[in-house]
XYZ file of N, CA and C in Angstrom:
273
model
N 0.773 -1.136 -0.174
C 0.097 -0.196 -0.026
C 0.806 1.290 -0.154
N 1.778 1.459 0.731
C 2.900 2.332 0.758
C 3.394 2.952 -0.578
N 4.048 1.879 -1.129
C 4.510 2.270 -2.566
C 3.389 2.552 -3.534
N 2.142 2.183 -3.379
C 1.214 2.623 -4.411
C 0.398 3.815 -3.975
N 0.621 4.318 -2.818
C 0.013 5.537 -2.181
C 0.221 6.749 -3.131
N -0.649 7.549 -3.653
C -0.530 8.628 -4.269
C -0.773 9.938 -3.422
N -1.088 9.745 -2.159
C -1.186 10.568 -1.113
C -2.530 11.314 -1.038
N -2.921 11.498 0.217
C -4.161 12.042 0.820
C -3.708 12.928 1.980
N -3.117 13.906 2.071
C -2.558 14.673 3.112
C -4.061 15.318 3.993
N -3.721 15.287 5.425
C -4.491 16.091 6.054
C -3.703 16.780 7.126
N -4.116 17.926 7.654
C -3.538 18.467 8.833
C -4.397 18.282 9.907
N -3.763 17.761 11.104
C -4.452 17.427 12.132
C -3.950 18.080 13.519
N -4.914 18.856 13.887
C -4.457 19.476 15.124
C -3.189 20.250 15.695
N -2.922 20.211 16.639
C -1.680 20.948 17.048
C -0.488 20.268 16.955
N 0.649 21.089 16.926
C 1.979 20.246 16.744
C 2.143 19.306 18.157
N 2.573 18.362 17.822
C 3.140 17.424 19.115
C 4.596 16.796 18.630
N 5.276 16.830 19.564
C 6.656 16.345 19.573
C 6.792 14.804 19.586
N 5.613 14.055 19.625
C 5.530 12.809 19.613
C 5.385 12.333 18.133
N 4.765 13.298 17.360
C 4.476 12.999 15.886
C 5.831 13.447 15.096
N 6.486 12.288 14.596
C 7.844 12.677 14.068
C 7.575 12.115 12.386
N 8.211 13.027 11.595
C 8.137 13.024 10.229
C 8.883 11.259 9.900
N 7.960 10.670 9.000
C 8.237 9.178 8.763
C 10.007 9.166 8.010
N 10.147 10.159 7.079
C 11.418 10.247 6.408
C 12.499 10.920 7.186
N 12.479 12.022 7.400
C 13.394 12.876 8.167
C 13.500 12.807 9.721
N 12.445 12.169 10.486
C 12.290 11.882 11.737
C 12.207 13.320 12.500
N 12.058 14.239 11.957
C 11.874 15.566 12.677
C 10.541 15.485 13.403
N 10.537 16.000 14.732
C 9.310 16.099 15.370
C 8.699 17.287 15.306
N 7.305 17.195 15.736
C 6.314 18.269 15.755
C 5.669 18.522 14.530
N 5.425 17.456 13.642
C 4.612 17.574 12.302
C 3.159 17.452 12.487
N 2.161 18.325 11.765
C 0.973 18.404 11.880
C 0.236 17.337 10.638
N 1.139 16.753 9.654
C 0.717 16.465 8.349
C 0.601 14.938 8.418
N -0.251 14.305 8.184
C -0.735 12.800 8.251
C -1.180 12.340 6.726
N -0.743 11.420 6.188
C -1.287 10.936 4.821
C -2.267 9.922 5.325
N -3.699 10.007 4.838
C -4.393 8.968 5.167
C -4.192 7.917 4.234
N -3.595 8.029 3.139
C -3.534 6.840 2.239
C -2.674 5.722 2.797
N -1.353 6.456 3.172
C -0.502 5.176 3.656
C -0.316 5.340 5.097
N -0.883 5.929 5.952
C -0.999 6.035 7.352
C 0.486 6.405 7.784
N 0.978 7.574 7.289
C 2.303 7.905 7.774
C 2.322 9.429 8.138
N 3.060 9.758 8.944
C 3.381 11.523 9.101
C 4.578 12.081 8.327
N 4.387 13.188 7.719
C 5.324 13.786 6.991
C 5.329 15.250 7.158
N 6.559 15.841 6.845
C 6.710 17.198 6.945
C 6.317 17.564 5.420
N 5.431 18.770 5.312
C 5.093 19.160 4.397
C 5.609 20.872 4.252
N 5.377 21.220 5.344
C 5.855 22.698 5.495
C 7.255 22.711 5.969
N 7.952 23.085 4.762
C 9.481 22.998 5.079
C 10.173 24.018 6.006
N 10.952 23.470 7.010
C 11.623 24.254 8.099
C 13.188 23.944 7.904
N 13.829 25.038 7.697
C 15.257 24.708 7.472
C 15.955 25.039 9.027
N 16.540 24.093 9.404
C 16.767 23.934 10.843
C 18.380 24.121 10.622
N 18.935 24.493 11.934
C 20.539 24.655 12.279
C 20.974 23.417 12.633
N 20.341 22.617 13.181
C 21.028 21.398 14.186
C 21.565 20.326 13.032
N 20.791 19.964 12.092
C 21.119 18.956 11.247
C 21.697 19.439 9.674
N 22.711 19.346 9.188
C 23.058 19.685 7.789
C 22.342 19.102 6.607
N 21.573 17.819 6.870
C 20.499 17.543 6.037
C 19.319 18.142 5.862
N 19.058 18.870 6.854
C 17.876 19.807 6.938
C 18.114 21.122 5.848
N 19.404 21.534 5.770
C 19.452 22.567 4.760
C 19.847 22.146 3.317
N 19.534 20.837 2.863
C 19.275 20.336 1.872
C 18.021 20.621 1.060
N 17.944 21.113 -0.090
C 16.840 21.429 -0.732
C 16.767 20.743 -1.911
N 15.609 20.308 -2.530
C 15.472 19.660 -3.796
C 14.259 20.113 -4.396
N 14.173 20.356 -5.730
C 12.881 20.954 -6.419
C 12.540 20.045 -7.651
N 11.311 20.520 -7.909
C 10.718 19.859 -9.123
C 10.867 21.283 -10.174
N 11.182 20.894 -11.313
C 10.950 21.997 -12.398
C 10.100 21.661 -13.397
N 9.217 22.504 -13.839
C 8.178 22.297 -14.969
C 8.035 23.573 -15.703
N 7.895 23.426 -17.038
C 7.730 24.498 -17.637
C 6.108 24.482 -17.933
N 5.637 25.636 -17.992
C 4.144 25.760 -18.161
C 4.072 27.381 -18.645
N 3.169 27.000 -19.750
C 2.836 28.446 -20.632
C 4.301 29.307 -20.779
N 5.387 28.730 -21.302
C 6.632 29.472 -21.737
C 7.408 29.709 -20.280
N 6.831 29.765 -19.047
C 7.428 29.936 -17.834
C 7.997 28.935 -17.166
N 9.057 29.004 -16.493
C 9.923 27.972 -15.790
C 9.503 28.065 -14.369
N 8.816 27.055 -13.918
C 8.295 26.766 -12.367
C 9.195 26.028 -11.496
N 9.183 26.391 -10.387
C 9.887 25.362 -9.401
C 9.226 25.417 -8.137
N 9.212 24.182 -7.842
C 8.402 23.684 -6.635
C 9.306 22.960 -5.584
N 9.390 23.094 -4.320
C 10.070 22.526 -3.472
C 9.699 21.200 -3.143
N 10.723 20.093 -3.073
C 10.250 18.761 -2.743
C 10.228 18.570 -1.168
N 9.078 18.395 -0.601
C 9.266 18.065 0.950
C 9.318 16.465 1.219
N 9.243 16.153 2.515
C 9.406 14.801 2.751
C 8.004 14.043 2.363
N 6.863 14.617 2.334
C 5.778 14.224 1.651
C 5.815 14.122 0.385
N 6.351 14.842 -0.411
C 6.598 14.747 -1.988
C 7.748 13.648 -2.251
N 8.828 13.454 -1.580
C 9.566 12.499 -1.695
C 8.997 11.250 -1.486
N 8.108 10.963 -0.589
C 7.517 9.695 -0.152
C 6.668 8.973 -1.138
N 5.975 10.090 -2.039
C 4.976 9.591 -2.850
C 5.319 9.838 -4.373
N 6.672 10.242 -4.491
C 7.338 10.424 -6.020
C 6.909 9.265 -6.885
N 7.419 8.328 -6.344
C 7.417 7.079 -7.310
C 6.275 6.548 -7.642
N 5.150 6.726 -6.931
C 3.758 6.444 -7.239
C 3.175 7.623 -8.251
N 3.492 8.720 -8.031
C 3.011 9.774 -8.849
C 3.765 9.335 -10.343
N 5.088 9.244 -10.464
C 5.793 8.898 -11.787
C 5.067 7.775 -12.533
N 4.881 6.706 -11.940
C 3.888 5.512 -12.384
C 2.712 5.893 -12.964
N 2.128 6.839 -12.170
C 0.690 7.297 -12.756
C 0.564 8.215 -14.184
N 1.799 8.938 -14.076
C 1.955 10.003 -14.917
C 2.872 9.304 -16.075
N 3.443 8.099 -15.908
C 4.499 7.738 -16.713
C 5.719 8.642 -17.124
N 6.162 9.460 -16.084
C 6.934 10.485 -16.263
C 8.312 10.102 -15.153
N 9.364 10.002 -15.673
C 10.420 10.167 -14.590
C 10.894 11.553 -14.130
N 11.596 11.603 -13.111
C 12.327 12.969 -12.531
C 12.715 13.663 -13.398
């Protein structure tokens, strides 16, 4: 189910340090994917504590002649494989 989940994010209540992102393990996320039942970072927070927190990756897409750039969060990284299969596109 996890590999096939295309994502159904929902924001749940207050931040809790008991809720950790399934990818980066950062505490305090509010975002839960109802499809694969995992917690994720969606609102990007650049941290001072971990060098990995400072690494950003982006999607690039051209639309109507303009180059658009979207930040990949842990949520996007976790669901990217299923999205690519659905759209028959690679990164």
